[in-house]
Structure formats: structure tokens, C-alpha cells
């Protein structure tokens, strides 16, 4: 029988999406499902644009994410700016066409949260892909054409699925938002 699909929406600037990436992508090893990774661009306000209460929430969120990351040997440092992660999302879509979605996703998340990767810079994404043995030139071509179209289709799909944050899972029409919802 055909496996049921679990959609997993993610953004590379989210520490909770980082925490959910490996466990989410391996759901198909534990259950009779196919996991489909889909990029979703979080629209975040920068420092000075948020209320004081939102600032408290941001600080708490990174502290909380570090609590979950530590037992898994992951390191999370908060980014120093708000990133438009479109180039990295398209890089992940490109890596998927090369059969390397997991490799790229793991490396991009890890380096981003170590502050070793500028997720908004196409050249940095191309370099990361090259480090993993993929063609940086083909990525840049993909970014300018087919990849941009694929990314826009993902954003439209997210809107149709009413995605508002990440990680966001959709299974059998039911939404699950947050890293802590994986067990459900």
C-alpha cells in the first residue's frame, strides 16, 4: 500500500525546526509514512520592532531550545540578525534533487546555529553545497530559475495549509505545530 504523507514545514532560522529536523525526517523509519520536507519562510520582526514582551519571548525561546539541544550534543547560538533564508531553502530543494536533502539540511542547520553560515547569501549556500560534493554552479542556475519557482510553489502550499510557524507538521489533514508535538 502507498505510504501516507507527513508534510514537515521548516525554516533554517528556527532553532525548533533545527531540533525537529532529524527526528521529523526519520518518522518514515518508525511508521508507515513518507515525510516531505517543505520550506516555509518565517516573517520575523527585528529588534526594536517587537514589544518588550516579544523580546522576552525571543530570549526565552533560545534558552529553551538550548535546553532541548544540549542532551543531543547540538549547539544553538542565536543569530545576530533576522535572515531571509530563501537562498538556503532553495539550496535544500536543490540538494533534494541530488538525493542529498538530509546531508545539506544537517550541515546548514549546524553551521547556521554555530554562526558559521550566512543563510541569506547565495554564495555561502553554493559553498556549502560544494563542500558536500554538489555543484555550486548548478545550484546558482537552479536558484535563478527552477528553484525559485519550486520555492514559490512551497510558499503557496504553506498558505493553503495555513502554516503560521515552524516546525509545522501536517498529517491526514491535522496540523501539529512545534518540536514538542513530534511525539503526537
mmCIF file of C-alpha atoms in Angstrom:
data_model
loop_
_atom_site.group_PDB
_atom_site.id
_atom_site.type_symbol
_atom_site.label_atom_id
_atom_site.label_comp_id
_atom_site.label_asym_id
_atom_site.label_seq_id
_atom_site.Cartn_x
_atom_site.Cartn_y
_atom_site.Cartn_z
ATOM 1 C CA UNK A 1 0.000 0.000 0.000
ATOM 2 C CA UNK A 2 1.036 3.594 -0.565
ATOM 3 C CA UNK A 3 2.572 5.336 2.433
ATOM 4 C CA UNK A 4 0.689 8.249 3.958
ATOM 5 C CA UNK A 5 2.421 11.611 3.659
ATOM 6 C CA UNK A 6 3.589 13.761 6.547
ATOM 7 C CA UNK A 7 4.393 17.296 5.469
ATOM 8 C CA UNK A 8 7.154 18.894 7.503
ATOM 9 C CA UNK A 9 7.438 22.659 7.078
ATOM 10 C CA UNK A 10 10.712 24.160 8.205
ATOM 11 C CA UNK A 11 12.858 27.313 8.159
ATOM 12 C CA UNK A 12 16.607 27.317 8.689
ATOM 13 C CA UNK A 13 16.480 30.279 11.092
ATOM 14 C CA UNK A 14 14.277 28.451 13.603
ATOM 15 C CA UNK A 15 16.041 26.660 16.463
ATOM 16 C CA UNK A 16 12.965 24.491 16.963
ATOM 17 C CA UNK A 17 12.982 23.496 13.280
ATOM 18 C CA UNK A 18 16.636 22.508 13.790
ATOM 19 C CA UNK A 19 15.677 20.339 16.740
ATOM 20 C CA UNK A 20 12.853 18.737 14.740
ATOM 21 C CA UNK A 21 14.799 18.136 11.522
ATOM 22 C CA UNK A 22 16.396 14.745 12.201
ATOM 23 C CA UNK A 23 13.579 13.285 14.313
ATOM 24 C CA UNK A 24 10.989 14.552 11.836
ATOM 25 C CA UNK A 25 12.813 13.232 8.794
ATOM 26 C CA UNK A 26 13.149 9.791 10.391
ATOM 27 C CA UNK A 27 9.423 9.354 11.112
ATOM 28 C CA UNK A 28 9.264 7.180 7.999
ATOM 29 C CA UNK A 29 11.681 4.715 9.596
ATOM 30 C CA UNK A 30 9.362 4.225 12.573
ATOM 31 C CA UNK A 31 5.959 4.449 10.913
ATOM 32 C CA UNK A 32 4.385 3.643 7.563
ATOM 33 C CA UNK A 33 4.669 7.242 6.337
ATOM 34 C CA UNK A 34 6.643 9.288 3.848
ATOM 35 C CA UNK A 35 7.986 12.612 5.177
ATOM 36 C CA UNK A 36 8.089 15.501 2.726
ATOM 37 C CA UNK A 37 10.243 18.453 3.765
ATOM 38 C CA UNK A 38 8.829 21.815 2.636
ATOM 39 C CA UNK A 39 10.448 25.224 3.187
ATOM 40 C CA UNK A 40 8.443 27.948 4.898
ATOM 41 C CA UNK A 41 9.780 31.483 5.322
ATOM 42 C CA UNK A 42 9.122 32.831 8.813
ATOM 43 C CA UNK A 43 8.379 36.558 8.748
ATOM 44 C CA UNK A 44 10.013 37.861 11.905
ATOM 45 C CA UNK A 45 10.284 41.357 13.286
ATOM 46 C CA UNK A 46 13.720 42.620 14.206
ATOM 47 C CA UNK A 47 14.951 44.019 17.487
ATOM 48 C CA UNK A 48 13.279 47.374 18.122
ATOM 49 C CA UNK A 49 10.235 46.356 16.046
ATOM 50 C CA UNK A 50 8.890 43.964 18.695
ATOM 51 C CA UNK A 51 7.201 44.682 22.001
ATOM 52 C CA UNK A 52 9.171 44.196 25.210
ATOM 53 C CA UNK A 53 7.110 41.043 25.813
ATOM 54 C CA UNK A 54 8.096 39.657 22.425
ATOM 55 C CA UNK A 55 11.740 40.360 23.308
ATOM 56 C CA UNK A 56 11.290 38.308 26.488
ATOM 57 C CA UNK A 57 9.752 35.510 24.417
ATOM 58 C CA UNK A 58 12.654 35.500 21.939
ATOM 59 C CA UNK A 59 15.228 35.251 24.742
ATOM 60 C CA UNK A 60 13.233 32.510 26.439
ATOM 61 C CA UNK A 61 12.833 30.587 23.182
ATOM 62 C CA UNK A 62 16.577 30.407 22.597
ATOM 63 C CA UNK A 63 17.185 29.406 26.216
ATOM 64 C CA UNK A 64 14.527 26.700 25.891
ATOM 65 C CA UNK A 65 15.876 25.452 22.562
ATOM 66 C CA UNK A 66 19.359 25.159 24.102
ATOM 67 C CA UNK A 67 17.870 23.004 26.880
ATOM 68 C CA UNK A 68 16.485 20.575 24.292
ATOM 69 C CA UNK A 69 19.657 20.709 22.183
ATOM 70 C CA UNK A 70 22.210 20.027 24.912
ATOM 71 C CA UNK A 71 21.334 16.341 25.571
ATOM 72 C CA UNK A 72 21.598 15.699 21.828
ATOM 73 C CA UNK A 73 25.025 17.318 21.552
ATOM 74 C CA UNK A 74 23.705 20.208 19.441
ATOM 75 C CA UNK A 75 24.823 23.785 19.903
ATOM 76 C CA UNK A 76 22.469 26.734 19.358
ATOM 77 C CA UNK A 77 23.659 30.326 19.314
ATOM 78 C CA UNK A 78 21.050 32.936 18.478
ATOM 79 C CA UNK A 79 21.606 34.715 15.163
ATOM 80 C CA UNK A 80 22.761 38.323 15.210
ATOM 81 C CA UNK A 81 20.189 39.498 12.663
ATOM 82 C CA UNK A 82 16.918 38.466 11.020
ATOM 83 C CA UNK A 83 17.693 36.336 7.976
ATOM 84 C CA UNK A 84 15.818 35.895 4.724
ATOM 85 C CA UNK A 85 16.618 32.197 4.358
ATOM 86 C CA UNK A 86 15.270 31.875 0.813
ATOM 87 C CA UNK A 87 18.712 31.030 -0.693
ATOM 88 C CA UNK A 88 19.196 28.238 1.862
ATOM 89 C CA UNK A 89 15.666 26.896 1.392
ATOM 90 C CA UNK A 90 16.266 26.755 -2.357
ATOM 91 C CA UNK A 91 19.637 25.133 -1.601
ATOM 92 C CA UNK A 92 17.784 22.418 0.309
ATOM 93 C CA UNK A 93 15.383 21.934 -2.604
ATOM 94 C CA UNK A 94 18.421 21.661 -4.901
ATOM 95 C CA UNK A 95 20.090 19.159 -2.552
ATOM 96 C CA UNK A 96 16.884 17.118 -2.636
ATOM 97 C CA UNK A 97 17.164 16.879 -6.435
ATOM 98 C CA UNK A 98 20.637 15.451 -5.855
ATOM 99 C CA UNK A 99 19.461 12.923 -3.255
ATOM 100 C CA UNK A 100 21.284 14.881 -0.512
ATOM 101 C CA UNK A 101 18.455 16.586 1.398
ATOM 102 C CA UNK A 102 19.477 15.185 4.792
ATOM 103 C CA UNK A 103 23.180 15.928 4.364
ATOM 104 C CA UNK A 104 22.596 19.523 3.339
ATOM 105 C CA UNK A 105 19.885 20.152 5.942
ATOM 106 C CA UNK A 106 22.005 18.839 8.785
ATOM 107 C CA UNK A 107 25.051 20.856 7.753
ATOM 108 C CA UNK A 108 23.107 24.071 7.057
ATOM 109 C CA UNK A 109 21.320 23.981 10.425
ATOM 110 C CA UNK A 110 24.500 23.106 12.336
ATOM 111 C CA UNK A 111 26.635 25.807 10.730
ATOM 112 C CA UNK A 112 23.877 28.422 10.963
ATOM 113 C CA UNK A 113 23.434 27.946 14.699
ATOM 114 C CA UNK A 114 27.195 27.976 15.220
ATOM 115 C CA UNK A 115 27.200 31.332 13.357
ATOM 116 C CA UNK A 116 29.460 29.839 10.677
ATOM 117 C CA UNK A 117 26.996 30.167 7.783
ATOM 118 C CA UNK A 118 25.209 33.195 6.324
ATOM 119 C CA UNK A 119 21.886 31.648 5.300
ATOM 120 C CA UNK A 120 20.860 34.692 3.253
ATOM 121 C CA UNK A 121 23.906 34.640 0.981
ATOM 122 C CA UNK A 122 23.674 32.553 -2.224
ATOM 123 C CA UNK A 123 27.470 32.307 -2.389
ATOM 124 C CA UNK A 124 27.585 30.830 1.116
ATOM 125 C CA UNK A 125 24.899 28.292 0.167
ATOM 126 C CA UNK A 126 26.808 27.424 -3.017
ATOM 127 C CA UNK A 127 29.964 26.911 -0.936
ATOM 128 C CA UNK A 128 28.179 24.611 1.498
ATOM 129 C CA UNK A 129 26.780 22.558 -1.377
ATOM 130 C CA UNK A 130 30.268 22.344 -2.932
ATOM 131 C CA UNK A 131 31.703 21.219 0.419
ATOM 132 C CA UNK A 132 29.208 18.346 0.258
ATOM 133 C CA UNK A 133 30.294 17.429 -3.271
ATOM 134 C CA UNK A 134 27.462 19.084 -5.185
ATOM 135 C CA UNK A 135 27.798 21.610 -7.993
ATOM 136 C CA UNK A 136 27.797 25.207 -6.823
ATOM 137 C CA UNK A 137 27.296 26.366 -10.429
ATOM 138 C CA UNK A 138 24.229 24.159 -10.911
ATOM 139 C CA UNK A 139 22.798 25.464 -7.637
ATOM 140 C CA UNK A 140 23.189 29.082 -8.760
ATOM 141 C CA UNK A 141 21.418 28.229 -12.032
ATOM 142 C CA UNK A 142 18.681 26.438 -10.069
ATOM 143 C CA UNK A 143 18.365 29.425 -7.703
ATOM 144 C CA UNK A 144 17.788 31.798 -10.627
ATOM 145 C CA UNK A 145 15.120 29.696 -12.303
ATOM 146 C CA UNK A 146 13.559 26.361 -11.457
ATOM 147 C CA UNK A 147 14.472 26.580 -7.765
ATOM 148 C CA UNK A 148 12.817 29.960 -7.296
ATOM 149 C CA UNK A 149 9.651 28.582 -8.912
ATOM 150 C CA UNK A 150 9.722 25.466 -6.697
ATOM 151 C CA UNK A 151 10.218 27.650 -3.615
ATOM 152 C CA UNK A 152 7.264 29.882 -4.540
ATOM 153 C CA UNK A 153 5.080 26.789 -5.012
ATOM 154 C CA UNK A 154 6.079 25.691 -1.492
ATOM 155 C CA UNK A 155 5.063 29.081 -0.071
ATOM 156 C CA UNK A 156 1.683 28.814 -1.840
ATOM 157 C CA UNK A 157 1.223 25.295 -0.481
ATOM 158 C CA UNK A 158 2.044 26.562 3.020
ATOM 159 C CA UNK A 159 -0.586 29.280 2.678
ATOM 160 C CA UNK A 160 -3.154 26.696 1.572
ATOM 161 C CA UNK A 161 -2.175 24.516 4.566
ATOM 162 C CA UNK A 162 -2.500 27.531 6.938
ATOM 163 C CA UNK A 163 1.102 27.267 8.141
ATOM 164 C CA UNK A 164 1.988 30.006 10.635
ATOM 165 C CA UNK A 165 5.212 28.783 12.227
ATOM 166 C CA UNK A 166 7.792 26.024 12.209
ATOM 167 C CA UNK A 167 8.311 23.228 12.655
ATOM 168 C CA UNK A 168 4.840 22.523 11.366
ATOM 169 C CA UNK A 169 3.690 19.011 10.533
ATOM 170 C CA UNK A 170 0.552 18.130 8.630
ATOM 171 C CA UNK A 171 -0.705 14.548 8.756
ATOM 172 C CA UNK A 172 -4.067 13.333 7.491
ATOM 173 C CA UNK A 173 -5.244 16.941 7.389
ATOM 174 C CA UNK A 174 -4.372 17.562 11.038
ATOM 175 C CA UNK A 175 -1.771 20.231 11.950
ATOM 176 C CA UNK A 176 0.918 19.794 14.611
ATOM 177 C CA UNK A 177 2.995 22.874 15.436
ATOM 178 C CA UNK A 178 6.230 22.735 17.369
ATOM 179 C CA UNK A 179 9.132 20.465 18.151
ATOM 180 C CA UNK A 180 7.331 19.131 21.204
ATOM 181 C CA UNK A 181 4.476 17.805 19.016
ATOM 182 C CA UNK A 182 6.620 15.126 17.346
ATOM 183 C CA UNK A 183 5.546 12.500 19.853
ATOM 184 C CA UNK A 184 1.942 13.072 18.857
#
